[in-house]
Coordinates of C-alpha atoms in Angstrom, one line a residue:
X1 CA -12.4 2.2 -16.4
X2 CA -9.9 5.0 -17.8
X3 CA -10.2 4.7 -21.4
X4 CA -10.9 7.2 -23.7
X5 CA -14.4 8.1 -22.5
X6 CA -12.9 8.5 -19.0
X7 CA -9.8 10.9 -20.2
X8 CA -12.2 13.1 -21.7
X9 CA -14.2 13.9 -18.4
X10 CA -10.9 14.2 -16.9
X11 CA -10.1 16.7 -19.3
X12 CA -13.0 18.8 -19.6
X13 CA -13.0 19.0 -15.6
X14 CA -9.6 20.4 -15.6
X15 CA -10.4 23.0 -18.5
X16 CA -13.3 24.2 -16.0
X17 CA -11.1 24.0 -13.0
X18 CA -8.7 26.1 -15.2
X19 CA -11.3 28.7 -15.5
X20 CA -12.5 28.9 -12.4
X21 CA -9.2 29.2 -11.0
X22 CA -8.5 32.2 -13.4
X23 CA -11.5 34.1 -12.5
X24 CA -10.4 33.8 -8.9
X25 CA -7.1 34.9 -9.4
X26 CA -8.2 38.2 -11.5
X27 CA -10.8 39.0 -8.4
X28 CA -7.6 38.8 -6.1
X29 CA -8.5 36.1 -3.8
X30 CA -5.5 34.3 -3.5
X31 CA -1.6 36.0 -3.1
X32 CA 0.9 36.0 -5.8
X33 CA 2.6 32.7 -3.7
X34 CA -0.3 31.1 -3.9
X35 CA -1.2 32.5 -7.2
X36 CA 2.2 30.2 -8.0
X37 CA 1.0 27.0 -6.1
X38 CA -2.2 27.1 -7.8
X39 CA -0.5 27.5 -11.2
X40 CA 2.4 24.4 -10.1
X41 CA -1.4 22.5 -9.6
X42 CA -2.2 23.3 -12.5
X43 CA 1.1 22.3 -14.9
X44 CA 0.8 19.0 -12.6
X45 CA -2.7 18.2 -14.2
X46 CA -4.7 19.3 -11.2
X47 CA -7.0 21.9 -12.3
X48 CA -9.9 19.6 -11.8
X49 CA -9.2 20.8 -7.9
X50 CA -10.9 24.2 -8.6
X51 CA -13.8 23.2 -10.6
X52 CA -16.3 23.0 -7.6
X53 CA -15.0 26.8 -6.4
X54 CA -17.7 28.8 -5.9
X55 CA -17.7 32.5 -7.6
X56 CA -15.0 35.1 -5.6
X57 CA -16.0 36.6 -2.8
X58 CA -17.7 33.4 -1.3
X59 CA -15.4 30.6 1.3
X60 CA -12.3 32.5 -0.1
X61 CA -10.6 31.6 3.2
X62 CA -11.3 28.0 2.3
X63 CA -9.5 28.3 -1.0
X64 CA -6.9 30.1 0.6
X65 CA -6.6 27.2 2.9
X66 CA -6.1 24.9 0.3
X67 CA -3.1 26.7 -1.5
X68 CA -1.6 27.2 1.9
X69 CA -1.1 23.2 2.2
X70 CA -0.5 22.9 -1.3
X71 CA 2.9 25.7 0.1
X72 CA 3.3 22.7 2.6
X73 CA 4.0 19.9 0.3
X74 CA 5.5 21.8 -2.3
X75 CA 8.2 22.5 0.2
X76 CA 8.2 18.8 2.2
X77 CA 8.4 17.0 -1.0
X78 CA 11.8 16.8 -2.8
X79 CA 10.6 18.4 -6.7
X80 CA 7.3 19.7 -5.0
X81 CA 3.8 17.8 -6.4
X82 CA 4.7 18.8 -9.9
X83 CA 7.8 15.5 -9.4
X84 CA 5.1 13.7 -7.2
X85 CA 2.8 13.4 -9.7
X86 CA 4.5 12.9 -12.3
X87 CA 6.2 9.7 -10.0
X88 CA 3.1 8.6 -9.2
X89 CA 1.8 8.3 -13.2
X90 CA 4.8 6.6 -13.7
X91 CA 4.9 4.2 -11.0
X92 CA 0.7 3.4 -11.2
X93 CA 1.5 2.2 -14.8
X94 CA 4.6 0.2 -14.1
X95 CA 2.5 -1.4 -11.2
X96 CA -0.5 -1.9 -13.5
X97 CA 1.3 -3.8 -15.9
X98 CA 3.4 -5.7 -13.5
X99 CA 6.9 -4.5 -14.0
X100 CA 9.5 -4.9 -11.1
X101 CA 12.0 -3.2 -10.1
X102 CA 14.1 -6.2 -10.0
X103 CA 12.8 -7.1 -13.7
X104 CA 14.5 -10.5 -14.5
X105 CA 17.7 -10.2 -13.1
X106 CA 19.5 -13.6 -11.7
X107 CA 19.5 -13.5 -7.8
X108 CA 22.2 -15.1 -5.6
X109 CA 22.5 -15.2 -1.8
X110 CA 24.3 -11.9 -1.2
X111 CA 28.0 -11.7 0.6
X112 CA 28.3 -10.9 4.3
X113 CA 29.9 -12.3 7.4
X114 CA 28.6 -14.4 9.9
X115 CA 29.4 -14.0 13.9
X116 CA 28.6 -15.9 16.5
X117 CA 28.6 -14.7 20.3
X118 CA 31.7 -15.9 22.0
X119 CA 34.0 -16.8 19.0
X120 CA 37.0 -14.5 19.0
X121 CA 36.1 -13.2 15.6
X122 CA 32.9 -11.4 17.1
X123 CA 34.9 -10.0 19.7
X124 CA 37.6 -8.6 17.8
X125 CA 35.0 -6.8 15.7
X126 CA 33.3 -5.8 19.2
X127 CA 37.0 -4.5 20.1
X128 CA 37.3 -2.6 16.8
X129 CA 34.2 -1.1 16.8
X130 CA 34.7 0.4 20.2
X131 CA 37.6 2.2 18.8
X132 CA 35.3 4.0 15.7
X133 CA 32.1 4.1 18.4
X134 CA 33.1 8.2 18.8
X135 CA 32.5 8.4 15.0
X136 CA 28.5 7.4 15.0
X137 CA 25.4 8.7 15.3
X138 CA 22.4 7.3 15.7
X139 CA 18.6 7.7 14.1
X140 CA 15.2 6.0 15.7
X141 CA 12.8 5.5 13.6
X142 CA 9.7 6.4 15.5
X143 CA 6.6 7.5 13.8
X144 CA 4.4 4.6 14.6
X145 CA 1.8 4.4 17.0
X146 CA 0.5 0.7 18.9
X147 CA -2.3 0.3 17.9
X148 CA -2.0 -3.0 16.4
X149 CA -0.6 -4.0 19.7
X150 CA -3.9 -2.5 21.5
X151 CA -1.9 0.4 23.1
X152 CA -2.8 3.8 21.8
X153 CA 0.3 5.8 22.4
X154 CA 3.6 6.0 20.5
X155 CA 5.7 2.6 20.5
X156 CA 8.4 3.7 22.2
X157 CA 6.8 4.7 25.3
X158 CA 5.6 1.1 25.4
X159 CA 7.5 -1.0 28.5
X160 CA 10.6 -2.8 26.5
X161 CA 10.6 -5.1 29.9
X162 CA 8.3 -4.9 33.3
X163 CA 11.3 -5.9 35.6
X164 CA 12.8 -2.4 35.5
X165 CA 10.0 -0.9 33.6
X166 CA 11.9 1.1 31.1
X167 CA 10.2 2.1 28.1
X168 CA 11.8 1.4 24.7
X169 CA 13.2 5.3 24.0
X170 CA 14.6 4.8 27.9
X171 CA 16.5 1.3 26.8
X172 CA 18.0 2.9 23.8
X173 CA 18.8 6.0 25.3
X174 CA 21.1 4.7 28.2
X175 CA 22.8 2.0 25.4
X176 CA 24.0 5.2 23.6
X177 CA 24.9 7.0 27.1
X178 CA 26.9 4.1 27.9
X179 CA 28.1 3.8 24.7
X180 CA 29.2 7.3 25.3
X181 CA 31.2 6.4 28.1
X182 CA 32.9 3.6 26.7
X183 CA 34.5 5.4 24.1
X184 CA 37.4 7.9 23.2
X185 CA 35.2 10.7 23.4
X186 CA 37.0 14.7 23.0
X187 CA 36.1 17.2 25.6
X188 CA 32.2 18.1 25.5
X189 CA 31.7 15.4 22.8
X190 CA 28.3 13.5 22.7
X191 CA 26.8 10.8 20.4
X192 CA 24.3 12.2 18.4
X193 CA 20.2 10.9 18.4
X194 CA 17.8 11.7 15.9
X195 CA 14.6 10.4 16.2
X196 CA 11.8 11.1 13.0
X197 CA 8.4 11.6 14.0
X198 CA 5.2 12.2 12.7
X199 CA 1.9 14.0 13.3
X200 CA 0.8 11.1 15.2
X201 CA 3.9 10.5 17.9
X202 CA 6.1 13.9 17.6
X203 CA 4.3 15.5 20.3
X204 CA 3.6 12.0 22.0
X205 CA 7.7 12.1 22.1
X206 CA 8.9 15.4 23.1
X207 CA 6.4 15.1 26.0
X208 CA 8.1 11.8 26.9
X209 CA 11.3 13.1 26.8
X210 CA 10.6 16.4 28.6
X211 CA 8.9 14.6 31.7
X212 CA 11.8 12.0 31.7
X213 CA 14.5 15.3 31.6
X214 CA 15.7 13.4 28.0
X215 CA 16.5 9.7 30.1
X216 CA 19.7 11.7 31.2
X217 CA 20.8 12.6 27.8
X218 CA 21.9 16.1 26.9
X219 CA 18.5 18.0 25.0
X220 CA 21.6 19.3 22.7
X221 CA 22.4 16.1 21.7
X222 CA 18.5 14.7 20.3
X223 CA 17.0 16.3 17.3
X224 CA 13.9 15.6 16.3
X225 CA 12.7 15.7 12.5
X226 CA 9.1 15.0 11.8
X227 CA 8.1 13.7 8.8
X228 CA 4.8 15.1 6.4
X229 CA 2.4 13.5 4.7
X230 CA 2.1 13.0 1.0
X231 CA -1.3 13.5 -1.1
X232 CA -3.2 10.6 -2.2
X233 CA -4.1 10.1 -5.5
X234 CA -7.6 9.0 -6.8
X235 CA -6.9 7.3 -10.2
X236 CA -4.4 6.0 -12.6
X237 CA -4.3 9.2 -14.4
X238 CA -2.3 10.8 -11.0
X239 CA -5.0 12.9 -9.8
X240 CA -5.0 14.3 -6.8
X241 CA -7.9 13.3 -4.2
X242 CA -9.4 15.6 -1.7
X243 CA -11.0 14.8 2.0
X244 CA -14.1 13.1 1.6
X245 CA -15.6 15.6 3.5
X246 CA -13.6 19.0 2.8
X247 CA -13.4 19.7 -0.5
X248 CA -10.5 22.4 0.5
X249 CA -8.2 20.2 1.6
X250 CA -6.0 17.2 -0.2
X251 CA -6.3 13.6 0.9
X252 CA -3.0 13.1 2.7
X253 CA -1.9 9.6 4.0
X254 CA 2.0 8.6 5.4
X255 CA 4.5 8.6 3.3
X256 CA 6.8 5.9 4.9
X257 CA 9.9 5.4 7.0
X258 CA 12.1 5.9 3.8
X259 CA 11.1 9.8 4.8
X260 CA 13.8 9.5 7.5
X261 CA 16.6 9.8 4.5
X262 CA 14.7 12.9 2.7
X263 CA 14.5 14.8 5.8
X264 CA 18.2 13.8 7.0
X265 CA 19.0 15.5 3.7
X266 CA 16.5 18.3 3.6
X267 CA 17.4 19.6 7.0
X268 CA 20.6 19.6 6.6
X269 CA 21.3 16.7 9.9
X270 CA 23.2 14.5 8.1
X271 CA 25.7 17.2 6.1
X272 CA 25.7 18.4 9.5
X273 CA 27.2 15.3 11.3
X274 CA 29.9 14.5 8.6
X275 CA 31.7 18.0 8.9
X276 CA 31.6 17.4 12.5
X277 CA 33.6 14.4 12.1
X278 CA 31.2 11.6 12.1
X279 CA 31.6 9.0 9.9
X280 CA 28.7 6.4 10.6
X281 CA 25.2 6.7 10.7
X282 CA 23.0 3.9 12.6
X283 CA 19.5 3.6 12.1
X284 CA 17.3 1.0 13.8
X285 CA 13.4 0.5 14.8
X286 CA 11.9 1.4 17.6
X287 CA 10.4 -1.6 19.1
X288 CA 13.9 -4.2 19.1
X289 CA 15.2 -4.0 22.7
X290 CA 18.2 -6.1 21.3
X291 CA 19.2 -3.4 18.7
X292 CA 22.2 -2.5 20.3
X293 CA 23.6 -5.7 21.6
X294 CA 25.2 -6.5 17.7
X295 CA 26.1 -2.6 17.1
X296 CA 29.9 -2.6 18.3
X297 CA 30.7 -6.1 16.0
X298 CA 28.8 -4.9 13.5
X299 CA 30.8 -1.0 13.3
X300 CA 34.3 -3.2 13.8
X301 CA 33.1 -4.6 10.7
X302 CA 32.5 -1.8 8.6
X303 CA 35.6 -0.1 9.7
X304 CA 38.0 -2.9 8.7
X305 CA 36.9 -3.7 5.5
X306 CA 35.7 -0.2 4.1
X307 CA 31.7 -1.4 4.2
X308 CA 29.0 1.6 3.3
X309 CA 26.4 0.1 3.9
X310 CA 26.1 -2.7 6.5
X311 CA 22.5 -4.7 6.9
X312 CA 22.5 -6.3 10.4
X313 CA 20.4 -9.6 9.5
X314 CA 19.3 -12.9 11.3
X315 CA 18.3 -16.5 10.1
X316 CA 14.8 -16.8 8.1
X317 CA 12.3 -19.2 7.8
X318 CA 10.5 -19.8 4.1
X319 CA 7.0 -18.2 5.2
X320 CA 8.6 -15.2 7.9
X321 CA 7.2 -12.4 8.4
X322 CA 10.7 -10.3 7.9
X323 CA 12.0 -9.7 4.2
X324 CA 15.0 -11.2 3.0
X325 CA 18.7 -9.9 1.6
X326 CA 19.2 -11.5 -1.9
X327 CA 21.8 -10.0 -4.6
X328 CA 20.6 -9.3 -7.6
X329 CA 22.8 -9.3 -10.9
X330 CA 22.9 -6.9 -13.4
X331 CA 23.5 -7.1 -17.2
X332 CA 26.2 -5.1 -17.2
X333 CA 28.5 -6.8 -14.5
X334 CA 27.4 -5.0 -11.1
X335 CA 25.1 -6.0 -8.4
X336 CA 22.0 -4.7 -6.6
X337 CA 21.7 -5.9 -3.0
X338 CA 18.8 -4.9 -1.6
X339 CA 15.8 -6.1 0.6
X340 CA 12.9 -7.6 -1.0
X341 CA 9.4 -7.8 1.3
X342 CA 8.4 -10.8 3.1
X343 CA 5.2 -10.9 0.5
X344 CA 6.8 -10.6 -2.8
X345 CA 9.6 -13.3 -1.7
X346 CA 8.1 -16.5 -2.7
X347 CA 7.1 -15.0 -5.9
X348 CA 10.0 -13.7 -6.9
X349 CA 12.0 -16.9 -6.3
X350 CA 9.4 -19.1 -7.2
X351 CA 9.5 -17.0 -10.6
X352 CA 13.5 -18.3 -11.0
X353 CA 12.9 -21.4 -10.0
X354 CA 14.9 -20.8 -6.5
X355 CA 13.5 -22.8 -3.5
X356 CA 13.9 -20.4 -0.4
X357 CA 14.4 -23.3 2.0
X358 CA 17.7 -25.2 2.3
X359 CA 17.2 -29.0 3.9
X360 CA 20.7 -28.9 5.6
X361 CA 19.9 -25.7 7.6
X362 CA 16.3 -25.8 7.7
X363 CA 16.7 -22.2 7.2
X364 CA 16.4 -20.0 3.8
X365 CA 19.4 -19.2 2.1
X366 CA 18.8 -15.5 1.7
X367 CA 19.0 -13.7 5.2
X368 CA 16.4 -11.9 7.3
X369 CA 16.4 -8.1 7.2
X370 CA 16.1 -6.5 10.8
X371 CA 15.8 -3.3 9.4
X372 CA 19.1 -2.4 11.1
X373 CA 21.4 -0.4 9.1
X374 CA 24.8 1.0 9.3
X375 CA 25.5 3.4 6.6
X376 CA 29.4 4.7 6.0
X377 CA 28.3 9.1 6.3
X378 CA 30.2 10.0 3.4
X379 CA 28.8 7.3 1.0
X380 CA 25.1 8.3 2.2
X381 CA 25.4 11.5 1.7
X382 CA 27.1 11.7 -1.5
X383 CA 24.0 9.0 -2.5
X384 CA 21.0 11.5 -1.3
X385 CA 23.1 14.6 -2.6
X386 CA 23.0 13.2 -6.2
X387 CA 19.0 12.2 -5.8
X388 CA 18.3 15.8 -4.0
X389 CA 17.2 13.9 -1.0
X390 CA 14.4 11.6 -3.0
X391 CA 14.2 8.1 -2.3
X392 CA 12.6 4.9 -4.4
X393 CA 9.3 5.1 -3.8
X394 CA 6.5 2.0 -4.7
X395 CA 2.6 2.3 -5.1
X396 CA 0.2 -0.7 -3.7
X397 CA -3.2 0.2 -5.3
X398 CA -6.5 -1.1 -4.4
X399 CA -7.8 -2.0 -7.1
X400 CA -11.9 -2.0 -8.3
X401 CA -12.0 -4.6 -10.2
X402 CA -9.6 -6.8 -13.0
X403 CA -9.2 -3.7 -14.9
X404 CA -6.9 -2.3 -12.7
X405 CA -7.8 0.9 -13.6
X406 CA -10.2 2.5 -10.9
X407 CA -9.2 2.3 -7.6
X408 CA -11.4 1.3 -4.4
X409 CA -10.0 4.0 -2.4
X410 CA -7.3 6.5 -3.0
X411 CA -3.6 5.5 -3.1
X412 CA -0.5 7.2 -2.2
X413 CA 2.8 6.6 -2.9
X414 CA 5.1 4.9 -0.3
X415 CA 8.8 4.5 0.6
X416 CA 11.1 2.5 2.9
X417 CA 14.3 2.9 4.6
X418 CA 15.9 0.0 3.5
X419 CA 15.4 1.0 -0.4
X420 CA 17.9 3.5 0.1
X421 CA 20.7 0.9 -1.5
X422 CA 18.9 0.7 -4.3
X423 CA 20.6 4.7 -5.3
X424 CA 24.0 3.2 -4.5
X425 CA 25.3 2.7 -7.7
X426 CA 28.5 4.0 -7.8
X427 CA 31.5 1.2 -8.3
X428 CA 33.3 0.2 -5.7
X429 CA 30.3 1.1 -3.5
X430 CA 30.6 -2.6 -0.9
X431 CA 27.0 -3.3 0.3
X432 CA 27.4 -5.6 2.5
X433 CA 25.6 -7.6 5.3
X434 CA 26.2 -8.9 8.9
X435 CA 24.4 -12.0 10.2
X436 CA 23.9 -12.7 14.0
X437 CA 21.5 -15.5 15.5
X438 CA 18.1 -14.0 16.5
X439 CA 18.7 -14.2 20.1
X440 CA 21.1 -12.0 20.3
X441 CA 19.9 -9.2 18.1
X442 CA 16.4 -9.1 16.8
X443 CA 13.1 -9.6 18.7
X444 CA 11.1 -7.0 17.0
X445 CA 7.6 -6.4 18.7
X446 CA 5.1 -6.3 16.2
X447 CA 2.2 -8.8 16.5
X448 CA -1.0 -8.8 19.0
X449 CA -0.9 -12.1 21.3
X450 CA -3.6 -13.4 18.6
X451 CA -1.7 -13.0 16.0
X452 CA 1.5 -13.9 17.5
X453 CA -0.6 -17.4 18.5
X454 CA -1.1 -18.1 14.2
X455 CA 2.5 -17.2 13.7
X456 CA 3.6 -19.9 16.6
X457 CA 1.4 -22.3 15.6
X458 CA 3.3 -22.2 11.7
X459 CA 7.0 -22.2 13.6
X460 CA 7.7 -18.7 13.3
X461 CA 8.6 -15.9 15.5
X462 CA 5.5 -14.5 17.1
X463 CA 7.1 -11.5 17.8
X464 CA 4.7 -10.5 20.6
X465 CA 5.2 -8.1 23.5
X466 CA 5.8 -10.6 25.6
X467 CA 8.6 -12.4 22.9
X468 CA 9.9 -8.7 23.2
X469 CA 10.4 -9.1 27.2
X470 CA 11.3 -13.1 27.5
X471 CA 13.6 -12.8 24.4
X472 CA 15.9 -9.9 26.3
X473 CA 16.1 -12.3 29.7
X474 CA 16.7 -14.9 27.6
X475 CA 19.5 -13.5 26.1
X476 CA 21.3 -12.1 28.7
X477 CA 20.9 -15.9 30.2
X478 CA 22.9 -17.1 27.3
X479 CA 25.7 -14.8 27.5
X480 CA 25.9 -15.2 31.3
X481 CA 26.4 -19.1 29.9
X482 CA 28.6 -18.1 27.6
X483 CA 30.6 -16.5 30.7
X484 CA 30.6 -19.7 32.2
X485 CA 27.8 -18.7 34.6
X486 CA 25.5 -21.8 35.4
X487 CA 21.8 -20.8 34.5
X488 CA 18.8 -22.6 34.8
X489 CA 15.7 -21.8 33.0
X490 CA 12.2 -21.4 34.2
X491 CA 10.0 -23.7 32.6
X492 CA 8.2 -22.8 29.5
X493 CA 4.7 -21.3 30.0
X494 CA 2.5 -20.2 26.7
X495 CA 0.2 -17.2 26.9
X496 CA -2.4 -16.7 24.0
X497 CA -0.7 -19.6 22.3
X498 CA 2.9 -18.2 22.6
X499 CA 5.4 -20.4 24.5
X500 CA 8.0 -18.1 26.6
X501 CA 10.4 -19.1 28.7
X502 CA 9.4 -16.9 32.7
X503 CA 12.2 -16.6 34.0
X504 CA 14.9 -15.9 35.5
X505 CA 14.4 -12.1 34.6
X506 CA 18.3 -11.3 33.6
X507 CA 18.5 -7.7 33.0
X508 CA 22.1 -5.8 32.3
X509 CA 22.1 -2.2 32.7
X510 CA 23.3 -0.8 29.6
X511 CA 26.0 0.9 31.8
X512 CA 26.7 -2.8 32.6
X513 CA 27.0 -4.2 29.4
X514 CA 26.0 -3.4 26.1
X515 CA 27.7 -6.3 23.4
X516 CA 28.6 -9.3 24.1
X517 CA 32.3 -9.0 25.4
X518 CA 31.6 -6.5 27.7
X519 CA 29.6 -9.7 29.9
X520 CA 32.9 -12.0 29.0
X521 CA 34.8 -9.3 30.4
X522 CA 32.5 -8.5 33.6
X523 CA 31.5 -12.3 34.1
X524 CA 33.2 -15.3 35.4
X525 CA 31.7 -18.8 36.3
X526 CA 28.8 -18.7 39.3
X527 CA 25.3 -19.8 39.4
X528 CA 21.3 -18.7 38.8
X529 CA 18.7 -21.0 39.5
X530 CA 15.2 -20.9 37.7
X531 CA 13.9 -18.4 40.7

């Protein structure tokens, strides 16, 4: 455990690291900048780092080494290890003791609108968002590899559908080139892309796009902004683990897609885009080949009624595998609308005696979360301008044992995207979200075909690769019925245990078509049979 016997170790190994560090510093081994980082380590609590240092003159490149990444994430972090730590104490205690974020608060389904493919409410906001489409920029959020999906490369280089073979980064590419040309663009104009990375798929990406000349986007117009790692941490008192088999170097795990914000803000991108007249900022996943089909309704939305933040969200099933949308109430009068994960759901509710299923619908009252987001500029970057670019950040230790003080293997802390509403505080800030039918707008691919076969078996989205593929066919079937086009399906066939429908294989060009009215507009009557 870490009581009293174990702060004392703690202790007396950071008075010898202190030592040892100061006899290395008078021998000149390390630069007056590192000299600083190793003194920042030191006012964070980390001296035990340097108690193992052998005498100067002996692996001195190896120390070196280790201030020179301590440089690194000094600079990547917003407040430098001196704020991480400190964040970390505070959120291993709160986590410890079971205190969330959301405390007590009363929860209520949260406002939004509802649009259905076809009804002339949808397509007016289609219309609307058309006319602001010049104003928005896009980020993919790409630093994931597939390897739960048994594909070893980055996920956006897997095939989004086999009848054209485009990859995913290819699918959403063209929608924003034809988005592009759909639009009041001026002269030379062209809708922005950034795309975060990470050690894992930033060179896996810039080779992609460099063999694929950019999918016939303009190089000028994609940035791409790779996140960093952040240390892990070894106990509950905060301190800082190193490689289990390089004492020189910190443990460093990911940090989270939340990093997308910190560097949008830290590299100046999204500053960037709003004095260039932008005034939206879309960010979506990078395995949804149906991303873009509720973009223009959802923009038309957020334009009319003033929305800064706009969750694009789908019907949810008690048990899904997608977090939910709820509204939380304050004590003073305001709200909190935020996400809440798909595992902490049932407790929460359960813990305010709301049920999460409703017997008219068969669906949950509180929304899915498709990790779409459509954020009015100015709003989110007056938000990460006040925080300095940091986001809410959580900790999910493994714990030992019941104590919950020692650990079973180093912990980090971790951030999400979709926390960023939780800094919105301002009044009048409208946090709003926007709910679409699945087929039409989410068909994340995120399971293996085994798993996918459980998450069938329970009735929920299997959200398999093949799901991924069958779902976009399937959906440009329906709006070819919605045209008034006769379509037959292929009969269902299951693979692994998850039932898709084969055929036919619709496909739409992006140049085609990219939300719903533009098939209403392109489409009328005929017939496809099931071949």
């Amino acid at each position: 455990g870490e009581g009293v016997g174990a702060g004392g170790v703690a202790e007396a190994k950071r008075k010898a690291g202190k030592l040892v560090l100061e006899q290395n510093i008078a021998a000149g081994v390390l630069d007056d900048e590192m000299a600083i980082a190793a003194a920042s380590l030191v006012g964070a609590g980390q001296a035990h780092l340097f108690e193992a240092w052998p005498q100067p003159g002996v692996q001195d490149d190896d120390k070196r080494r280790l201030l020179t990444q301590v440089m690194g994430l000094n600079g990547s972090y917003p407040g430098g290890i001196k704020e991480y730590v400190t964040r970390a104490r505070e959120l291993l205690l709160r986590t410890k003791h079971g205190v969330s974020d959301f405390g007590d608060m009363p929860v209520e389904a949260p406002e939004g609108y509802q649009l259905a493919p076809g009804q002339r409410e949808m397509l007016d906001a289609e219309k609307e968002g058309y006319v602001h489409m010049h104003t928005c920029a896009f980020v993919l959020v790409a630093g994931g590899l597939g390897e739960r999906l048994g594909y070893s490369g980055t996920k956006v280089a897997l095939p989004a559908e086999i009848t054209t073979g485009r990859c995913f980064l290819h699918y959403y590419v063209e929608n924003i080139l034809a988005l592009q040309g759909a639009c009041d663009m001026a002269p030379g104009q062209k809708l922005p892309l950034i795309i975060m990375t990470s050690d894992d798929s930033h060179t896996r990406i810039q080779d992609l796009l460099s063999r694929n000349s950019y999918f016939g986007a303009s190089p000028s117009q994609v940035t791409l902004l790779k996140q960093e790692q952040v240390p892990a941490v070894a106990d509950s008192l905060g301190s800082l683990a190193t490689a289990p088999s390089d004492p020189f170097a910190l443990l460093t795990k990911p940090h989270g897609h939340g990093d997308v914000h910190t560097l949008l803000y830290s590299s100046g991108v999204s500053k960037k885009l709003q004095s260039e007249g932008y005034r939206f900022i879309y960010f979506f996943q990078d395995t949804n080949v149906l991303a873009f089909k509720p973009l223009p309704a959802t923009l038309g939305l957020s334009a009319k009624h003033g929305i800064d933040v706009n969750t694009m969200t789908v019907p949810r099933r008690e048990g899904d595998a997608c977090g939910a949308i709820l509204r939380f109430l304050r004590p003073d009068g305001t709200s909190l609308v935020n996400n809440v994960e798909y595992h902490e759901v049932e407790s929460l509710l359960k813990a305010r005696g709301l049920p999460d299923h409703d017997e008219a619908t068969g669906y949950s009252p509180f929304p899915g979360n498709t990790n779409q987001m459509l954020f009015k500029l100015e709003s989110y970057n007056a938000c990460l301008e006040k925080s300095h670019g940091a986001v809410p950040e959580f900790v999910n230790p493994k714990y030992a044992d019941s104590s919950r003080n020692a650990f079973a293997s180093p912990t980090r802390l971790e951030c999400m995207m979709q926390d960023l509403p939780k800094l919105m505080t301002d009044a009048g800030t409208r946090v709003r979200h926007t709910w679409m039918e699945r087929w039409v707008s989410y068909t994340p691919v995120k399971s293996s075909l085994a798993r996918g076969g459980e998450l069938s078996a329970q009735g929920l989205p299997p959200m398999t690769a093949s799901c991924g593929e069958t779902d976009l066919y399937n959906a440009n079937r329906e709006l070819l019925r919605l045209a008034g086009m006769a379509v037959t399906d292929a009969p269902v066939q299951a693979f692994g245990g998850v039932p898709v429908a084969t055929g036919p294989r619709v496909v739409f060009s992006p140049s085609f078509a990219v939300g719903v009215g533009d098939v209403l507009h392109k489409v009328r009557g005929g017939k496809m049979s099931a071949r």
